[in-house]
PDB file of C-alpha atoms and ligand atoms in Angstrom:
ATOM      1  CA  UNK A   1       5.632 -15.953  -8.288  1.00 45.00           C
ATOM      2  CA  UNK A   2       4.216 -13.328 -10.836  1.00 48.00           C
ATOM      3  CA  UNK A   3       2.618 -10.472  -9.930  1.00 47.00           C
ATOM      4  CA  UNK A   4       0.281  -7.410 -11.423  1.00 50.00           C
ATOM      5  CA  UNK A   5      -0.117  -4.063 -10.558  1.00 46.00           C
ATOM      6  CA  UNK A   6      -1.191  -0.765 -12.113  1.00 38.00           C
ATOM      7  CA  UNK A   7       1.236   1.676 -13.623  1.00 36.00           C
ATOM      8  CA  UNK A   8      -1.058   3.758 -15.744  1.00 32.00           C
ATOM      9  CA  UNK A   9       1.717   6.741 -16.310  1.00 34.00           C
ATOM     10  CA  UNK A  10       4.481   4.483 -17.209  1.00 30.00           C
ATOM     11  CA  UNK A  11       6.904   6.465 -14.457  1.00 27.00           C
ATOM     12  CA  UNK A  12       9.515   4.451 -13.170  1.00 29.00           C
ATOM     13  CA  UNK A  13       8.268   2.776  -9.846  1.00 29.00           C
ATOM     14  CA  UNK A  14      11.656   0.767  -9.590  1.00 34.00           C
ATOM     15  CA  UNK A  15      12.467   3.689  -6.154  1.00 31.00           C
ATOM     16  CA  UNK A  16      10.979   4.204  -3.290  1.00 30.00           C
ATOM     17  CA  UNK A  17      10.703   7.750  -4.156  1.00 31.00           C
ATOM     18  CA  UNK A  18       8.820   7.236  -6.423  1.00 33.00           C
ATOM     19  CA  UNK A  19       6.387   5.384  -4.323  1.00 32.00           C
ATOM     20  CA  UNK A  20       3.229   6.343  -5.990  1.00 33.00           C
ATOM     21  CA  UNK A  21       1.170   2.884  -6.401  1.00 39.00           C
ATOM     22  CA  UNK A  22       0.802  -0.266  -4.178  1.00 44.00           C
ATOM     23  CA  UNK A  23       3.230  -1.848  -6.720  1.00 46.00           C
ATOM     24  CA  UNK A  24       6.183  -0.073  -5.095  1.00 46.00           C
ATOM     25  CA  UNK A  25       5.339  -1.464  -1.599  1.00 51.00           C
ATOM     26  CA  UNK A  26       4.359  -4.421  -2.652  1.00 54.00           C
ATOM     27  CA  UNK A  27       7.525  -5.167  -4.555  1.00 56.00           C
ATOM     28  CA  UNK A  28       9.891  -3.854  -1.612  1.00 54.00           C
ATOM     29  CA  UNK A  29       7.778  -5.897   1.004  1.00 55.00           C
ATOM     30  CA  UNK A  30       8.048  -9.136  -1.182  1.00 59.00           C
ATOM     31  CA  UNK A  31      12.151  -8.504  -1.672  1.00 57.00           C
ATOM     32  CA  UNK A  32      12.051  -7.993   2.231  1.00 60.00           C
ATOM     33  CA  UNK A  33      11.049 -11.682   2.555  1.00 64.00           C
ATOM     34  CA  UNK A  34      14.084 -12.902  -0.077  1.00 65.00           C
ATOM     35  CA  UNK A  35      11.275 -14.286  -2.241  1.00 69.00           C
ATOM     36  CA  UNK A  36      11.703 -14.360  -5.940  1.00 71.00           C
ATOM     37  CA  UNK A  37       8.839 -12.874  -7.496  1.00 71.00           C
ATOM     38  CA  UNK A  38       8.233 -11.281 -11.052  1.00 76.00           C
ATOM     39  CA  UNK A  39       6.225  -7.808 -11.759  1.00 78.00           C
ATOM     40  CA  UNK A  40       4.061  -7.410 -14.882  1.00 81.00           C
ATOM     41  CA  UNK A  41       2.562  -3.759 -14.939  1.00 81.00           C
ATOM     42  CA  UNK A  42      -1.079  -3.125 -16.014  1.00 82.00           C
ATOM     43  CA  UNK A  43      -1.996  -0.918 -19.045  1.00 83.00           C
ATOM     44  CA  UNK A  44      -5.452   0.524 -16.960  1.00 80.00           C
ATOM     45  CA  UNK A  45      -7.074   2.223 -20.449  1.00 83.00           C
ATOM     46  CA  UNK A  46      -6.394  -1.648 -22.596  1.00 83.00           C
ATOM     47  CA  UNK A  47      -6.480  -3.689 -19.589  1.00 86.00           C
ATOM     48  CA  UNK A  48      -3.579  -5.971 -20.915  1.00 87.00           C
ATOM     49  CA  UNK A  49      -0.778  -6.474 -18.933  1.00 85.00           C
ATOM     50  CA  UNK A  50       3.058  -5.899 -20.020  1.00 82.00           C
ATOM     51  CA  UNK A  51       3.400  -9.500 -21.325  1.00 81.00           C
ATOM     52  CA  UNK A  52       0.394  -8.764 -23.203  1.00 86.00           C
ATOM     53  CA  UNK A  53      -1.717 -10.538 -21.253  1.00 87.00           C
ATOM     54  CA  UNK A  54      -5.517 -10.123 -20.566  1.00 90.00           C
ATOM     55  CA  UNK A  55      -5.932  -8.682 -17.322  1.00 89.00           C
ATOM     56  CA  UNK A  56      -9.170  -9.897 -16.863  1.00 91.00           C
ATOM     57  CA  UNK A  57      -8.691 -13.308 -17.469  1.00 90.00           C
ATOM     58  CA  UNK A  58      -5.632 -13.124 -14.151  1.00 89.00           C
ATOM     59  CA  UNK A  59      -7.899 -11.869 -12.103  1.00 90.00           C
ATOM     60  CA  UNK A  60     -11.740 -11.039 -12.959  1.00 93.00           C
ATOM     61  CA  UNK A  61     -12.096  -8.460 -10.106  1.00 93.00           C
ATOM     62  CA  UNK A  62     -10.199  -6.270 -12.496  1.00 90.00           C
ATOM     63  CA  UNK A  63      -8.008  -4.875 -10.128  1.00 89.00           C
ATOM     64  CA  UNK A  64      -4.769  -4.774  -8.278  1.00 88.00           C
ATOM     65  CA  UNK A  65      -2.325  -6.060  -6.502  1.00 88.00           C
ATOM     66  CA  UNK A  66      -2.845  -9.471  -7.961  1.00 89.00           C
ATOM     67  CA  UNK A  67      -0.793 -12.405  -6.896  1.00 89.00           C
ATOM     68  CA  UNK A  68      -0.363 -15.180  -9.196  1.00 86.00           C
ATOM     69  CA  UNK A  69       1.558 -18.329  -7.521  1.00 85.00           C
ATOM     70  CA  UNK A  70       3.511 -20.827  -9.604  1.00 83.00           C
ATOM     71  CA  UNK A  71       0.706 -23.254  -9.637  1.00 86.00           C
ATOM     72  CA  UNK A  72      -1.472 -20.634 -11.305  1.00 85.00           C
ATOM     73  CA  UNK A  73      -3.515 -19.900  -8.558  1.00 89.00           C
ATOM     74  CA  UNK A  74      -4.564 -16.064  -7.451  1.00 91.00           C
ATOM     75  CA  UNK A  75      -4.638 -14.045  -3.881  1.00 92.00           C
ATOM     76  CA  UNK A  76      -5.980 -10.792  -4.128  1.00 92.00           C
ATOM     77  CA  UNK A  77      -6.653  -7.843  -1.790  1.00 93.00           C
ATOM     78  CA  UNK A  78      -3.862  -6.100  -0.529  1.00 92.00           C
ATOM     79  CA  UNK A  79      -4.772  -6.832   2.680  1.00 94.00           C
ATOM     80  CA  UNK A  80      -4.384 -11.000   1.875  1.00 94.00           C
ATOM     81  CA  UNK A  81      -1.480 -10.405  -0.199  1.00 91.00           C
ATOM     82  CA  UNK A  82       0.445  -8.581   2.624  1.00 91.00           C
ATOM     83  CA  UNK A  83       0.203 -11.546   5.014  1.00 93.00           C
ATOM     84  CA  UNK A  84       0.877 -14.252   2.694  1.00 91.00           C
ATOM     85  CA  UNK A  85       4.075 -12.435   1.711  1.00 88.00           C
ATOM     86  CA  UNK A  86       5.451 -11.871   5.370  1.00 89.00           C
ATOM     87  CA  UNK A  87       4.004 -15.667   6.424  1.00 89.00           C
ATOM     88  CA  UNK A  88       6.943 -17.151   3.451  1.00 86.00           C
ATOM     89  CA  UNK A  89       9.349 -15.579   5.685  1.00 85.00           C
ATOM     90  CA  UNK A  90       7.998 -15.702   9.620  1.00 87.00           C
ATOM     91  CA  UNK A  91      11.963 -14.423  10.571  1.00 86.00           C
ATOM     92  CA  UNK A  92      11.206 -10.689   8.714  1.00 85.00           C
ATOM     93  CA  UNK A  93       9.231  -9.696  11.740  1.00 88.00           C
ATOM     94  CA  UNK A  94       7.142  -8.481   8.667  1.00 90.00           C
ATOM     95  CA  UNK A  95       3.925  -9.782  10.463  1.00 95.00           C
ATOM     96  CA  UNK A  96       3.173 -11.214  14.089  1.00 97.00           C
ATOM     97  CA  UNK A  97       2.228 -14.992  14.051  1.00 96.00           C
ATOM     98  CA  UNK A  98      -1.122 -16.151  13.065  1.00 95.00           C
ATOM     99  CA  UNK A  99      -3.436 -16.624  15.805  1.00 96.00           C
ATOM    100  CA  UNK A 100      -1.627 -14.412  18.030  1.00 97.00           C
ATOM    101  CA  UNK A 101      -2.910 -10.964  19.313  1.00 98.00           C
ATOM    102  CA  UNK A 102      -0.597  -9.441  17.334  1.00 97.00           C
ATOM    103  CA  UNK A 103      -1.695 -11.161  14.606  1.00 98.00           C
ATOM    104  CA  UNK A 104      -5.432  -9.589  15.251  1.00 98.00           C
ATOM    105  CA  UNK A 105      -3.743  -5.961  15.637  1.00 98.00           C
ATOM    106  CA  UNK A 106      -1.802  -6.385  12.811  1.00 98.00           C
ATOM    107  CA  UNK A 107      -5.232  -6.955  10.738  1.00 98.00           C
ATOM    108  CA  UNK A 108      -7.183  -4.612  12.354  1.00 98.00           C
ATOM    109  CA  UNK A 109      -4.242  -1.745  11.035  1.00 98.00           C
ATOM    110  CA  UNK A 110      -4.290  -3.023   7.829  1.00 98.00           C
ATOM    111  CA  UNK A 111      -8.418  -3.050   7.509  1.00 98.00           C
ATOM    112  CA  UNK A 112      -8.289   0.615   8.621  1.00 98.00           C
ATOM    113  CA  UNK A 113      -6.020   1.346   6.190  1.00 98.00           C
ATOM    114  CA  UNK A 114      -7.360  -0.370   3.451  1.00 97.00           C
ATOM    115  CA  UNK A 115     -10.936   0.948   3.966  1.00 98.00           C
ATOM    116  CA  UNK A 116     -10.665   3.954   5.701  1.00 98.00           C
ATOM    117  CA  UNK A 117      -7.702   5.488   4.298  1.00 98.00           C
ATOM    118  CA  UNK A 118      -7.128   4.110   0.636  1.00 97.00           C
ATOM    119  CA  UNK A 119     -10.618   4.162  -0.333  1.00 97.00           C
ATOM    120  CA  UNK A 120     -11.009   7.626   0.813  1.00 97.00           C
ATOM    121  CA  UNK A 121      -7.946   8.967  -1.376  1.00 97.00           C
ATOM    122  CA  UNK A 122      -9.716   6.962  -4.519  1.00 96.00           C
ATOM    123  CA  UNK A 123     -12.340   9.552  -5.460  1.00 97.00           C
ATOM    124  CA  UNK A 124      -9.851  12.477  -5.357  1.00 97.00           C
ATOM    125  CA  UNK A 125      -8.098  10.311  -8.328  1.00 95.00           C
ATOM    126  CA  UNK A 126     -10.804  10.669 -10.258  1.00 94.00           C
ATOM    127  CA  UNK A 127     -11.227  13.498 -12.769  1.00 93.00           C
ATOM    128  CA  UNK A 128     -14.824  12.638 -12.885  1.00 96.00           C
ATOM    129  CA  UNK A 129     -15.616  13.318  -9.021  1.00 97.00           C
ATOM    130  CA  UNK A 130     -17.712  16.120  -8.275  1.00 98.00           C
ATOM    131  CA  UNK A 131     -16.376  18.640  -6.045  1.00 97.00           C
ATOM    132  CA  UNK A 132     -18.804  18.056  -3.022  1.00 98.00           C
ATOM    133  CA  UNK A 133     -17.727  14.594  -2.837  1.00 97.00           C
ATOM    134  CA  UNK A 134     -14.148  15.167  -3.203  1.00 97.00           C
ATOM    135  CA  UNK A 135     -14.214  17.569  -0.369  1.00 97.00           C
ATOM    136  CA  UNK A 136     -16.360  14.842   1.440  1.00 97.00           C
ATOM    137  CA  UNK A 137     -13.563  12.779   1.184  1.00 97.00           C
ATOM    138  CA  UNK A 138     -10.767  15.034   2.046  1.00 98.00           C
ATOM    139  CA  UNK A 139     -13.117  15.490   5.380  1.00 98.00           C
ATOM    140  CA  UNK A 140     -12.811  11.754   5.798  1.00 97.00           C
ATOM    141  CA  UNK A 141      -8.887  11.473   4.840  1.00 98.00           C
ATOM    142  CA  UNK A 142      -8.281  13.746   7.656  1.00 98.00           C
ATOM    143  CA  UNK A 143     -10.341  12.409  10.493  1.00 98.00           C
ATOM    144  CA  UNK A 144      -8.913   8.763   9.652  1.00 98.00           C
ATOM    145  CA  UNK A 145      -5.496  10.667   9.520  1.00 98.00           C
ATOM    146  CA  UNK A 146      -5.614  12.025  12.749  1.00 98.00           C
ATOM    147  CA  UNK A 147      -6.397   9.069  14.163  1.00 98.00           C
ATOM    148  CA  UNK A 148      -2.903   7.770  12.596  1.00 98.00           C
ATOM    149  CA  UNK A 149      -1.315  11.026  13.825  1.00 98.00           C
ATOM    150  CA  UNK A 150      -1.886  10.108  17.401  1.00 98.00           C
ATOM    151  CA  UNK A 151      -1.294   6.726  16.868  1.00 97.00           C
ATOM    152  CA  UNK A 152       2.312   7.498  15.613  1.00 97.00           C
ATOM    153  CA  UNK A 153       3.179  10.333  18.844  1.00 96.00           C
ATOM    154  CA  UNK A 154       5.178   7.698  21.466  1.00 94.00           C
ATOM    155  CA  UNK A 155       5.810   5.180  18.946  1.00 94.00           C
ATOM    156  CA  UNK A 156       7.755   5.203  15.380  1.00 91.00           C
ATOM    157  CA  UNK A 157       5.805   2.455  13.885  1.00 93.00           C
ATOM    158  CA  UNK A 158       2.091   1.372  14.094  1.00 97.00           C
ATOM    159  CA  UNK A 159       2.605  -1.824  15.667  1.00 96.00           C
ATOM    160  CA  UNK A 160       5.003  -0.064  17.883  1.00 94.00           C
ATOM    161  CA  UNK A 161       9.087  -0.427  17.825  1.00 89.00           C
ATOM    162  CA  UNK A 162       8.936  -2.717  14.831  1.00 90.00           C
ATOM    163  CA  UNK A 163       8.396  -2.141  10.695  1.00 90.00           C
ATOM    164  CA  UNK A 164       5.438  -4.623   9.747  1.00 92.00           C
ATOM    165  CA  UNK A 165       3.549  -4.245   6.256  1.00 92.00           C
ATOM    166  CA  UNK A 166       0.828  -2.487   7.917  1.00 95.00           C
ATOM    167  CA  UNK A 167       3.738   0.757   7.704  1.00 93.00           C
ATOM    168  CA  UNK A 168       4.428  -0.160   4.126  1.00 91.00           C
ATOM    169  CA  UNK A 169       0.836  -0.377   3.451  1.00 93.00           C
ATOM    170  CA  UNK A 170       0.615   3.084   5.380  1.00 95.00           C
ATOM    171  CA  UNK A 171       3.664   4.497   3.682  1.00 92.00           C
ATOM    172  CA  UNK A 172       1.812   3.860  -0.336  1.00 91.00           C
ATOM    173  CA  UNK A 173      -1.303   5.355   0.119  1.00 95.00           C
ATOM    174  CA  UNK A 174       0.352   8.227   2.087  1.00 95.00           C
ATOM    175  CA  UNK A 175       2.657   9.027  -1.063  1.00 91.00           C
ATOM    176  CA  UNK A 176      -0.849   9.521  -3.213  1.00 94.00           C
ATOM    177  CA  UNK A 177      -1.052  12.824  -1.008  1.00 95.00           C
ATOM    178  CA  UNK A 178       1.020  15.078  -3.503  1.00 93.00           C
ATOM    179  CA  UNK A 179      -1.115  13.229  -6.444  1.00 93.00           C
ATOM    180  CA  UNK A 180      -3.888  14.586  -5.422  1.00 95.00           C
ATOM    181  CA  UNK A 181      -3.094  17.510  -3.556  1.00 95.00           C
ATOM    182  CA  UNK A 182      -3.741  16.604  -0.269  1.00 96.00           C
ATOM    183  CA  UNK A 183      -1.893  18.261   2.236  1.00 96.00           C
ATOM    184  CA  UNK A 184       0.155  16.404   5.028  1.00 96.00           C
ATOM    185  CA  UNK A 185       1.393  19.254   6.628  1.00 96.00           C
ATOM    186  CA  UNK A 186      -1.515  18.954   9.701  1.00 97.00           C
ATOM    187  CA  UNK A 187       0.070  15.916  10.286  1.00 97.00           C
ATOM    188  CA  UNK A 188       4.330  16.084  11.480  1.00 96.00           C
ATOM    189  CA  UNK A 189       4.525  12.673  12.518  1.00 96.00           C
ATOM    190  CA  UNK A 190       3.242  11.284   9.644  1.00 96.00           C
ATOM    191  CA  UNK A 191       5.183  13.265   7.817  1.00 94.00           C
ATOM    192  CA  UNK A 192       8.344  11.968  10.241  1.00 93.00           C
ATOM    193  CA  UNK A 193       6.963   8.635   9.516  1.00 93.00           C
ATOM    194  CA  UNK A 194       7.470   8.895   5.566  1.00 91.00           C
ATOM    195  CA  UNK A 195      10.580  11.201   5.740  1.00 88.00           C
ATOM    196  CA  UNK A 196      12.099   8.007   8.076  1.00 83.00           C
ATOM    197  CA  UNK A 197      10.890   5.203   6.057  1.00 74.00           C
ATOM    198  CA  UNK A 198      12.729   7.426   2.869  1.00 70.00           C
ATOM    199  CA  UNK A 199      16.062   7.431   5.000  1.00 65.00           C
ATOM    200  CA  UNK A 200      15.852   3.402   5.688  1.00 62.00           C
ATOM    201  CA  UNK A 201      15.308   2.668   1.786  1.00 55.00           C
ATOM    202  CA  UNK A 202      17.702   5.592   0.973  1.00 51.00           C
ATOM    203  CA  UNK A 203      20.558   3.984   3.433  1.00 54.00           C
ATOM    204  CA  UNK A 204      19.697   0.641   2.155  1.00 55.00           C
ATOM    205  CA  UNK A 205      20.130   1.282  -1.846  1.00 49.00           C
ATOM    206  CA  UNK A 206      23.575   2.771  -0.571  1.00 45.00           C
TER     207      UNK A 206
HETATM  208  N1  GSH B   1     -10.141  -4.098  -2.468  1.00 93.41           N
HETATM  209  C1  GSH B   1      -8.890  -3.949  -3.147  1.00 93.41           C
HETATM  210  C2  GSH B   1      -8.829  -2.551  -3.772  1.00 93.41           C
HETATM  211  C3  GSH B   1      -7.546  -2.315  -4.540  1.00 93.41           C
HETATM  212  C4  GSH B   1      -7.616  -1.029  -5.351  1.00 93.41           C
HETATM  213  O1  GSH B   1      -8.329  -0.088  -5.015  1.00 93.41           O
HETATM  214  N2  GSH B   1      -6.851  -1.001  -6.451  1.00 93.41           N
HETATM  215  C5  GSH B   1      -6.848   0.145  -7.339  1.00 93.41           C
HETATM  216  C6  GSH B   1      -5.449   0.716  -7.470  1.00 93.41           C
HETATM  217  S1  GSH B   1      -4.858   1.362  -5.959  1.00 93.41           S
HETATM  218  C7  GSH B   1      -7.268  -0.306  -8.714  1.00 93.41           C
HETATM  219  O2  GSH B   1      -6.739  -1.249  -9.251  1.00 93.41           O
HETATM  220  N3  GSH B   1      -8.251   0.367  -9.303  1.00 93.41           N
HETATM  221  C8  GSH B   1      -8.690   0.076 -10.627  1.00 93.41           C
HETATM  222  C9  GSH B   1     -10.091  -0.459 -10.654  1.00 93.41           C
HETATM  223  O3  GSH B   1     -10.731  -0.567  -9.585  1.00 93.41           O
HETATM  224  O4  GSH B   1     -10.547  -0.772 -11.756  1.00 93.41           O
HETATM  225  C10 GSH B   1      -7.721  -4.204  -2.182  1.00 93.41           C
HETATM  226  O5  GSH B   1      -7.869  -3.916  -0.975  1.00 93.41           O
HETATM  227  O6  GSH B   1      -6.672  -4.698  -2.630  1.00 93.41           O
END
């Protein structure tokens, strides 16, 4: 299993501190399930990957995560990628079984996330944004946010007692905040949601 993501700064995304792309999460959420698994990073300005690869010819949507299976066949969209990962290993607790209603709730998290919350944060990355529309999208970030906010009051995870990859999902795009100066403090149980999920990984590198 061989897989792509972006890593245009070159920073070390080996920590969960240093969360800053869906790489991280993806790569913690696929060691969760004890599957072995490769990273290649993506050069975003030459589009070639780090075995010098064309990224293109991987995966013609041009974008990541990326998936590549042994046989040489792709899954992509996070949102895909996620449950394939925690179906290898049913016994993480990662995702609830297909076809059940938790399965449904699990998906509609991970939809909200990735097109409510992710796409809103992608315009503030963008140097060429105007203004208007970057405050536009702050607007959005924290309606969708507060949502999350409420969601999070009697319950430490968004499925409820358990971790699923909706939270890792959750926890990625959150870290962008400080990239692009968004600022979390509106929000204290999000903000206990990220400073708990640092204590787990913390207490687990230990
Ligand atoms: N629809 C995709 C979007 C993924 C996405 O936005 N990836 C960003 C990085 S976070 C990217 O690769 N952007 C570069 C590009 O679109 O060319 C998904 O849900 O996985």
């Amino acid at each position: 299993m061989h897989c792509v993501s972006l890593n245009p700064k070159g920073v070390d995304l080996e920590t969960i501190l240093r969360a800053r792309s869906l790489f991280t999460g993806f790569s913690h959420r696929t060691a969760r399930t004890g599957l072995p698994f490769e990273i290649d990073r993506l050069n975003a300005a030459t589009t070639t990957t780090s075995n010098g690869e064309d990224f293109v010819k991987i995966n013609p949507k041009g974008y990541v995560p990326t998936l590549e299976m042994n046989d040489g066949s792709i899954l992509t969209e996070g949102s895909a990628i996620l449950q394939y990962i925690a179906d290898q290993n049913p016994d993480s607790g990662l995702a609830p079984k297909a076809g059940t209603m938790g399965r449904y709730r699990l998906q509609e998290w991970l939809n909200y996330i990735a097109t409510e919350i992710h796409k809103s944060y992608s315009p503030l990355f963008n140097k060429a944004t105007p203004e208007e529309v970057k405050i536009n999208a702050q607007n959005l970030l924290t309606k969708r946010l507060a949502f999350v906010e409420n969601q999070l009051v009697n319950k430490p995870f968004l499925m409820g007692s358990g971790f699923t990859v909706a939270d890792a999902y959750l926890f990625v795009v959150l870290n962008w905040s400080g990239r692009v100066g968004f600022d979390l403090n509106p929000f204290p149980k999000i903000k206990e949601f990220i400073s708990g999920f640092l204590l787990v990984r913390l207490c687990k590198q230990q």
